[in-house]
Amino acid sequence: MTRRGYPSDVDDDTYLFLLPYLLLSPNDARQRKSVIRDVLNALLWVARTGAQWAYLPHDLPPAETVRQQAHRWFEAECFQNAAHDLRLLSRVGQSRNGEPSAIIIDSRTLQSTPESGHRAGFDGAKKRQGTTVHLAVDILGYLLAVLTTPANEQDRAQVKNLCLEVQEATGVNVEVAFADQAYTGAQAALDATEAGRELVVVKRPEATKGFILLPQRWVVERSFAWLSRFRRLGRNLERLPSTLVGFHFLAASILLCNNLRPLFA
């Protein structure tokens, strides 16, 4: 690189690990005008800063090039595949089975913007117009599945689809799904059973106020905190749901690469 690096740039080890997942065409393809590493660094700059595509610095590839390539990567689920393999490596490195037997599910509502407003719904509990992001993570907080719905749809109605997404990512190893009281209900439990999971609702102790660290449940809250370091995920700035999901897995891949840096060395 001839330019001065940004804090969001990938290091050599991270780039070499991710490169095979990003090669949708040969690295020396004749139509390629920008170096893949530069495009990836530009995408990470957007993810970290939350800026608009048109505001990319001039020493990075053109905004339209980065945006189009990012959408190709997101549609091909490149970062989902990378996050899956990184999760396996991290779990095995911690003397755990490669695939989890338990998951934690939860959701958060992202404020809509003019770009995403056509997909927005009103969350009556949080008094917010936007999109709900549903997450499933393993017991270590590593991302397994992401779903997006309008904010007016009930969390408990997404249990089956979320469990099926987890099954696609991990096989049939998962036996139990932990959730908060928003997932209470006979239908949610039945949906989880149909997807081959037992739904366990972790409830707050009665007559308690303020923050309480609930068993198992706190793990997914930590995962949301990790993802919040990527400011692009602070609001729903995307026209397509696949783009919002893709940014989540991009963030998860980078966070896992950072955790596995000693292994890369």
mmCIF file of C-alpha atoms in Angstrom:
data_model
loop_
_atom_site.group_PDB
_atom_site.id
_atom_site.type_symbol
_atom_site.label_atom_id
_atom_site.label_comp_id
_atom_site.label_asym_id
_atom_site.label_seq_id
_atom_site.Cartn_x
_atom_site.Cartn_y
_atom_site.Cartn_z
ATOM 1 C CA MET A 1 0.000 0.000 0.000
ATOM 2 C CA THR A 2 1.201 3.479 -0.851
ATOM 3 C CA ARG A 3 -1.431 5.243 1.255
ATOM 4 C CA ARG A 4 -1.421 5.715 4.994
ATOM 5 C CA GLY A 5 -3.453 2.982 6.655
ATOM 6 C CA TYR A 6 -6.720 3.437 8.551
ATOM 7 C CA PRO A 7 -7.417 1.799 11.933
ATOM 8 C CA SER A 8 -10.082 -0.317 10.223
ATOM 9 C CA ASP A 9 -7.641 -1.881 7.725
ATOM 10 C CA VAL A 10 -7.103 -5.630 7.940
ATOM 11 C CA ASP A 11 -3.674 -6.948 8.840
ATOM 12 C CA ASP A 12 -1.809 -9.453 6.660
ATOM 13 C CA ASP A 13 -2.935 -12.559 8.568
ATOM 14 C CA THR A 14 -6.608 -11.579 8.545
ATOM 15 C CA TYR A 15 -6.493 -10.729 4.849
ATOM 16 C CA LEU A 16 -4.828 -14.017 3.902
ATOM 17 C CA PHE A 17 -7.404 -15.969 5.875
ATOM 18 C CA LEU A 18 -10.400 -14.146 4.368
ATOM 19 C CA LEU A 19 -9.116 -13.977 0.787
ATOM 20 C CA PRO A 20 -10.251 -17.492 -0.321
ATOM 21 C CA TYR A 21 -13.805 -16.691 0.792
ATOM 22 C CA LEU A 22 -13.865 -13.472 -1.237
ATOM 23 C CA LEU A 23 -12.595 -14.762 -4.579
ATOM 24 C CA LEU A 24 -15.841 -14.963 -6.535
ATOM 25 C CA SER A 25 -13.678 -14.630 -9.637
ATOM 26 C CA PRO A 26 -9.923 -15.181 -10.115
ATOM 27 C CA ASN A 27 -7.739 -12.652 -8.343
ATOM 28 C CA ASP A 28 -6.174 -11.662 -11.687
ATOM 29 C CA ALA A 29 -9.474 -11.501 -13.614
ATOM 30 C CA ARG A 30 -9.225 -9.058 -16.518
ATOM 31 C CA GLN A 31 -12.309 -7.099 -15.477
ATOM 32 C CA ARG A 32 -10.944 -6.477 -11.975
ATOM 33 C CA LYS A 33 -9.946 -2.834 -11.596
ATOM 34 C CA SER A 34 -9.314 -2.651 -7.840
ATOM 35 C CA VAL A 35 -7.213 -4.783 -5.530
ATOM 36 C CA ILE A 36 -9.405 -6.998 -3.356
ATOM 37 C CA ARG A 37 -7.597 -5.938 -0.195
ATOM 38 C CA ASP A 38 -8.302 -2.275 -0.947
ATOM 39 C CA VAL A 39 -11.982 -3.025 -1.552
ATOM 40 C CA LEU A 40 -12.179 -5.002 1.706
ATOM 41 C CA ASN A 41 -10.481 -2.181 3.606
ATOM 42 C CA ALA A 42 -12.940 0.308 2.119
ATOM 43 C CA LEU A 43 -15.873 -1.894 3.152
ATOM 44 C CA LEU A 44 -14.491 -2.144 6.673
ATOM 45 C CA TRP A 45 -14.050 1.640 6.796
ATOM 46 C CA VAL A 46 -17.766 1.990 6.037
ATOM 47 C CA ALA A 47 -18.680 -0.699 8.582
ATOM 48 C CA ARG A 48 -16.588 0.850 11.343
ATOM 49 C CA THR A 49 -17.494 4.488 10.767
ATOM 50 C CA GLY A 50 -21.104 4.114 9.635
ATOM 51 C CA ALA A 51 -20.524 6.622 6.860
ATOM 52 C CA GLN A 52 -22.348 6.757 3.531
ATOM 53 C CA TRP A 53 -20.811 5.031 0.532
ATOM 54 C CA ALA A 54 -20.332 8.341 -1.271
ATOM 55 C CA TYR A 55 -18.195 9.652 1.607
ATOM 56 C CA LEU A 56 -15.417 7.083 1.184
ATOM 57 C CA PRO A 57 -11.983 8.764 1.283
ATOM 58 C CA HIS A 58 -10.405 9.412 -2.109
ATOM 59 C CA ASP A 59 -7.445 7.120 -1.409
ATOM 60 C CA LEU A 60 -9.779 4.100 -1.279
ATOM 61 C CA PRO A 61 -11.474 2.489 -4.322
ATOM 62 C CA PRO A 62 -14.483 4.286 -5.829
ATOM 63 C CA ALA A 63 -17.650 4.094 -3.757
ATOM 64 C CA GLU A 64 -19.688 2.393 -6.473
ATOM 65 C CA THR A 65 -17.023 -0.282 -6.929
ATOM 66 C CA VAL A 66 -16.972 -1.009 -3.202
ATOM 67 C CA ARG A 67 -20.765 -1.013 -2.895
ATOM 68 C CA GLN A 68 -21.276 -3.382 -5.820
ATOM 69 C CA GLN A 69 -18.562 -5.774 -4.670
ATOM 70 C CA ALA A 70 -19.913 -5.727 -1.109
ATOM 71 C CA HIS A 71 -23.365 -6.703 -2.352
ATOM 72 C CA ARG A 72 -21.852 -9.579 -4.349
ATOM 73 C CA TRP A 73 -20.059 -10.820 -1.228
ATOM 74 C CA PHE A 74 -23.187 -10.463 0.896
ATOM 75 C CA GLU A 75 -25.426 -12.258 -1.618
ATOM 76 C CA ALA A 76 -22.877 -15.097 -1.922
ATOM 77 C CA GLU A 77 -22.735 -15.346 1.913
ATOM 78 C CA CYS A 78 -18.952 -15.067 1.863
ATOM 79 C CA PHE A 79 -18.719 -13.682 5.377
ATOM 80 C CA GLN A 80 -21.227 -16.228 6.721
ATOM 81 C CA ASN A 81 -18.902 -18.979 5.502
ATOM 82 C CA ALA A 82 -15.842 -17.283 6.958
ATOM 83 C CA ALA A 83 -17.561 -16.723 10.322
ATOM 84 C CA HIS A 84 -18.621 -20.380 10.412
ATOM 85 C CA ASP A 85 -15.062 -21.661 9.941
ATOM 86 C CA LEU A 86 -13.625 -19.089 12.345
ATOM 87 C CA ARG A 87 -16.160 -20.130 14.961
ATOM 88 C CA LEU A 88 -15.117 -23.771 14.581
ATOM 89 C CA LEU A 89 -11.452 -22.864 14.979
ATOM 90 C CA SER A 90 -12.124 -20.744 18.037
ATOM 91 C CA ARG A 91 -14.281 -23.367 19.742
ATOM 92 C CA VAL A 92 -11.798 -26.168 19.100
ATOM 93 C CA GLY A 93 -8.996 -23.905 20.324
ATOM 94 C CA GLN A 94 -10.897 -23.590 23.610
ATOM 95 C CA SER A 95 -11.239 -27.393 23.919
ATOM 96 C CA ARG A 96 -14.928 -27.412 22.970
ATOM 97 C CA ASN A 97 -16.847 -29.328 20.347
ATOM 98 C CA GLY A 98 -16.784 -27.657 16.967
ATOM 99 C CA GLU A 99 -20.556 -27.247 16.899
ATOM 100 C CA PRO A 100 -22.584 -26.003 19.888
ATOM 101 C CA SER A 101 -25.279 -27.935 21.718
ATOM 102 C CA ALA A 102 -26.973 -24.799 23.121
ATOM 103 C CA ILE A 103 -27.776 -21.375 21.697
ATOM 104 C CA ILE A 104 -29.055 -18.060 23.033
ATOM 105 C CA ILE A 105 -31.510 -15.967 21.013
ATOM 106 C CA ASP A 106 -32.532 -12.344 21.370
ATOM 107 C CA SER A 107 -33.392 -9.291 19.307
ATOM 108 C CA ARG A 108 -32.891 -5.550 19.119
ATOM 109 C CA THR A 109 -34.671 -2.856 17.143
ATOM 110 C CA LEU A 110 -32.707 -0.587 14.812
ATOM 111 C CA GLN A 111 -34.098 2.855 14.000
ATOM 112 C CA SER A 112 -35.215 3.120 10.381
ATOM 113 C CA THR A 113 -33.820 5.648 7.899
ATOM 114 C CA PRO A 114 -35.081 6.924 4.537
ATOM 115 C CA GLU A 115 -33.223 4.039 2.876
ATOM 116 C CA SER A 116 -34.838 1.324 5.009
ATOM 117 C CA GLY A 117 -38.158 2.998 5.805
ATOM 118 C CA HIS A 118 -40.176 0.927 3.340
ATOM 119 C CA ARG A 119 -39.362 -2.182 5.428
ATOM 120 C CA ALA A 120 -39.913 -0.573 8.821
ATOM 121 C CA GLY A 121 -42.531 -1.344 11.451
ATOM 122 C CA PHE A 122 -43.411 0.290 14.755
ATOM 123 C CA ASP A 123 -42.106 -1.362 17.932
ATOM 124 C CA GLY A 124 -44.744 -0.486 20.533
ATOM 125 C CA ALA A 125 -42.589 -1.584 23.476
ATOM 126 C CA LYS A 126 -39.563 0.488 22.505
ATOM 127 C CA LYS A 127 -41.537 3.262 20.806
ATOM 128 C CA ARG A 128 -39.367 3.055 17.731
ATOM 129 C CA GLN A 129 -39.994 2.798 14.004
ATOM 130 C CA GLY A 130 -37.524 0.410 12.487
ATOM 131 C CA THR A 131 -36.271 -3.097 11.825
ATOM 132 C CA THR A 132 -35.794 -5.858 14.380
ATOM 133 C CA VAL A 133 -32.579 -7.874 14.145
ATOM 134 C CA HIS A 134 -32.897 -11.372 15.596
ATOM 135 C CA LEU A 135 -29.644 -13.027 16.664
ATOM 136 C CA ALA A 136 -28.688 -16.573 17.622
ATOM 137 C CA VAL A 137 -25.284 -17.089 19.233
ATOM 138 C CA ASP A 138 -23.522 -20.023 20.860
ATOM 139 C CA ILE A 139 -22.596 -20.174 24.531
ATOM 140 C CA LEU A 140 -19.388 -18.233 23.790
ATOM 141 C CA GLY A 141 -21.289 -15.438 22.075
ATOM 142 C CA TYR A 142 -20.213 -16.322 18.522
ATOM 143 C CA LEU A 143 -22.737 -15.473 15.831
ATOM 144 C CA LEU A 144 -24.703 -18.357 14.296
ATOM 145 C CA ALA A 145 -27.709 -16.813 12.563
ATOM 146 C CA VAL A 146 -29.285 -13.426 11.808
ATOM 147 C CA LEU A 147 -32.852 -12.652 10.764
ATOM 148 C CA THR A 148 -34.456 -9.269 10.102
ATOM 149 C CA THR A 149 -38.154 -8.385 10.339
ATOM 150 C CA PRO A 150 -40.233 -5.202 10.603
ATOM 151 C CA ALA A 151 -40.224 -4.050 14.223
ATOM 152 C CA ASN A 152 -43.966 -4.616 14.633
ATOM 153 C CA GLU A 153 -43.583 -8.414 14.329
ATOM 154 C CA GLN A 154 -43.405 -10.427 17.554
ATOM 155 C CA ASP A 155 -40.088 -11.929 18.643
ATOM 156 C CA ARG A 156 -41.731 -15.223 19.565
ATOM 157 C CA ALA A 157 -43.017 -15.604 16.005
ATOM 158 C CA GLN A 158 -39.432 -15.834 14.708
ATOM 159 C CA VAL A 159 -38.334 -18.774 16.880
ATOM 160 C CA LYS A 160 -38.874 -21.463 14.255
ATOM 161 C CA ASN A 161 -37.171 -19.596 11.409
ATOM 162 C CA LEU A 162 -34.253 -18.658 13.646
ATOM 163 C CA CYS A 163 -33.817 -22.249 14.828
ATOM 164 C CA LEU A 164 -33.926 -23.483 11.228
ATOM 165 C CA GLU A 165 -31.222 -20.966 10.293
ATOM 166 C CA VAL A 166 -29.107 -22.287 13.160
ATOM 167 C CA GLN A 167 -29.703 -25.849 12.013
ATOM 168 C CA GLU A 168 -28.514 -24.951 8.521
ATOM 169 C CA ALA A 169 -25.363 -23.405 9.985
ATOM 170 C CA THR A 170 -24.525 -26.082 12.561
ATOM 171 C CA GLY A 171 -26.366 -29.280 11.615
ATOM 172 C CA VAL A 172 -28.582 -30.969 14.188
ATOM 173 C CA ASN A 173 -26.296 -30.691 17.218
ATOM 174 C CA VAL A 174 -28.166 -27.893 18.996
ATOM 175 C CA GLU A 175 -30.555 -29.221 21.642
ATOM 176 C CA VAL A 176 -31.655 -26.180 23.634
ATOM 177 C CA ALA A 177 -32.289 -22.483 22.961
ATOM 178 C CA PHE A 178 -32.238 -19.962 25.817
ATOM 179 C CA ALA A 179 -34.321 -16.795 25.497
ATOM 180 C CA ASP A 180 -35.815 -13.970 27.536
ATOM 181 C CA GLN A 181 -39.428 -13.448 28.564
ATOM 182 C CA ALA A 182 -40.364 -11.953 25.194
ATOM 183 C CA TYR A 183 -40.342 -15.529 23.876
ATOM 184 C CA THR A 184 -42.820 -16.843 26.456
ATOM 185 C CA GLY A 185 -45.782 -18.742 25.030
ATOM 186 C CA ALA A 186 -46.996 -22.162 24.041
ATOM 187 C CA GLN A 187 -46.692 -21.449 20.313
ATOM 188 C CA ALA A 188 -43.051 -20.350 20.595
ATOM 189 C CA ALA A 189 -42.223 -23.529 22.548
ATOM 190 C CA LEU A 190 -44.036 -25.616 19.942
ATOM 191 C CA ASP A 191 -42.216 -23.894 17.086
ATOM 192 C CA ALA A 192 -38.858 -24.613 18.747
ATOM 193 C CA THR A 193 -39.843 -28.259 19.251
ATOM 194 C CA GLU A 194 -40.793 -28.580 15.581
ATOM 195 C CA ALA A 195 -37.354 -27.247 14.702
ATOM 196 C CA GLY A 196 -35.756 -29.842 17.004
ATOM 197 C CA ARG A 197 -34.944 -27.520 19.913
ATOM 198 C CA GLU A 198 -36.123 -27.107 23.487
ATOM 199 C CA LEU A 199 -36.945 -23.475 24.254
ATOM 200 C CA VAL A 200 -35.916 -22.419 27.780
ATOM 201 C CA VAL A 201 -37.157 -18.990 28.868
ATOM 202 C CA VAL A 202 -34.839 -17.415 31.467
ATOM 203 C CA LYS A 203 -36.990 -15.129 33.612
ATOM 204 C CA ARG A 204 -36.023 -12.263 35.879
ATOM 205 C CA PRO A 205 -36.469 -12.898 39.604
ATOM 206 C CA GLU A 206 -39.659 -11.344 40.917
ATOM 207 C CA ALA A 207 -39.609 -7.946 42.680
ATOM 208 C CA THR A 208 -36.263 -6.934 41.149
ATOM 209 C CA LYS A 209 -35.286 -3.631 39.561
ATOM 210 C CA GLY A 210 -32.462 -2.463 37.342
ATOM 211 C CA PHE A 211 -29.851 -4.560 35.599
ATOM 212 C CA ILE A 212 -29.488 -8.198 36.639
ATOM 213 C CA LEU A 213 -26.999 -10.667 35.155
ATOM 214 C CA LEU A 214 -29.211 -13.589 34.135
ATOM 215 C CA PRO A 215 -27.718 -17.076 33.602
ATOM 216 C CA GLN A 216 -26.967 -17.780 29.904
ATOM 217 C CA ARG A 217 -29.011 -14.749 28.803
ATOM 218 C CA TRP A 218 -26.205 -12.245 29.296
ATOM 219 C CA VAL A 219 -24.092 -13.886 26.573
ATOM 220 C CA VAL A 220 -26.157 -12.563 23.680
ATOM 221 C CA GLU A 221 -26.203 -9.082 25.222
ATOM 222 C CA ARG A 222 -22.421 -9.142 25.148
ATOM 223 C CA SER A 223 -22.564 -10.156 21.485
ATOM 224 C CA PHE A 224 -24.736 -7.118 20.730
ATOM 225 C CA ALA A 225 -22.137 -4.981 22.526
ATOM 226 C CA TRP A 226 -19.341 -6.468 20.406
ATOM 227 C CA LEU A 227 -21.265 -5.752 17.209
ATOM 228 C CA SER A 228 -22.003 -2.183 18.293
ATOM 229 C CA ARG A 229 -18.329 -1.370 17.730
ATOM 230 C CA PHE A 230 -19.278 -1.299 14.042
ATOM 231 C CA ARG A 231 -21.244 1.925 13.735
ATOM 232 C CA ARG A 232 -22.900 0.834 10.479
ATOM 233 C CA LEU A 233 -24.965 -1.511 12.666
ATOM 234 C CA GLY A 234 -26.208 1.289 14.929
ATOM 235 C CA ARG A 235 -29.175 2.071 12.653
ATOM 236 C CA ASN A 236 -30.727 0.364 9.655
ATOM 237 C CA LEU A 237 -29.096 2.218 6.781
ATOM 238 C CA GLU A 238 -29.629 -0.496 4.169
ATOM 239 C CA ARG A 239 -32.145 -0.803 1.353
ATOM 240 C CA LEU A 240 -31.833 -4.611 1.286
ATOM 241 C CA PRO A 241 -32.174 -7.008 4.247
ATOM 242 C CA SER A 242 -29.294 -9.099 2.869
ATOM 243 C CA THR A 243 -26.981 -6.095 3.206
ATOM 244 C CA LEU A 244 -27.855 -5.647 6.880
ATOM 245 C CA VAL A 245 -27.315 -9.364 7.521
ATOM 246 C CA GLY A 246 -24.051 -9.264 5.570
ATOM 247 C CA PHE A 247 -22.673 -6.409 7.661
ATOM 248 C CA HIS A 248 -23.410 -8.417 10.815
ATOM 249 C CA PHE A 249 -21.423 -11.392 9.562
ATOM 250 C CA LEU A 250 -18.638 -9.125 8.301
ATOM 251 C CA ALA A 251 -18.343 -7.710 11.817
ATOM 252 C CA ALA A 252 -18.463 -11.197 13.344
ATOM 253 C CA SER A 253 -15.674 -12.381 11.015
ATOM 254 C CA ILE A 254 -13.383 -9.494 11.915
ATOM 255 C CA LEU A 255 -14.006 -9.916 15.647
ATOM 256 C CA LEU A 256 -13.228 -13.633 15.422
ATOM 257 C CA CYS A 257 -10.080 -12.963 13.401
ATOM 258 C CA ASN A 258 -8.925 -10.604 16.135
ATOM 259 C CA ASN A 259 -9.548 -13.300 18.757
ATOM 260 C CA LEU A 260 -7.613 -15.868 16.718
ATOM 261 C CA ARG A 261 -4.641 -13.640 15.914
ATOM 262 C CA PRO A 262 -2.275 -15.671 18.167
ATOM 263 C CA LEU A 263 -3.269 -18.793 16.219
ATOM 264 C CA PHE A 264 -2.568 -17.108 12.886
ATOM 265 C CA ALA A 265 0.901 -16.161 14.095
#
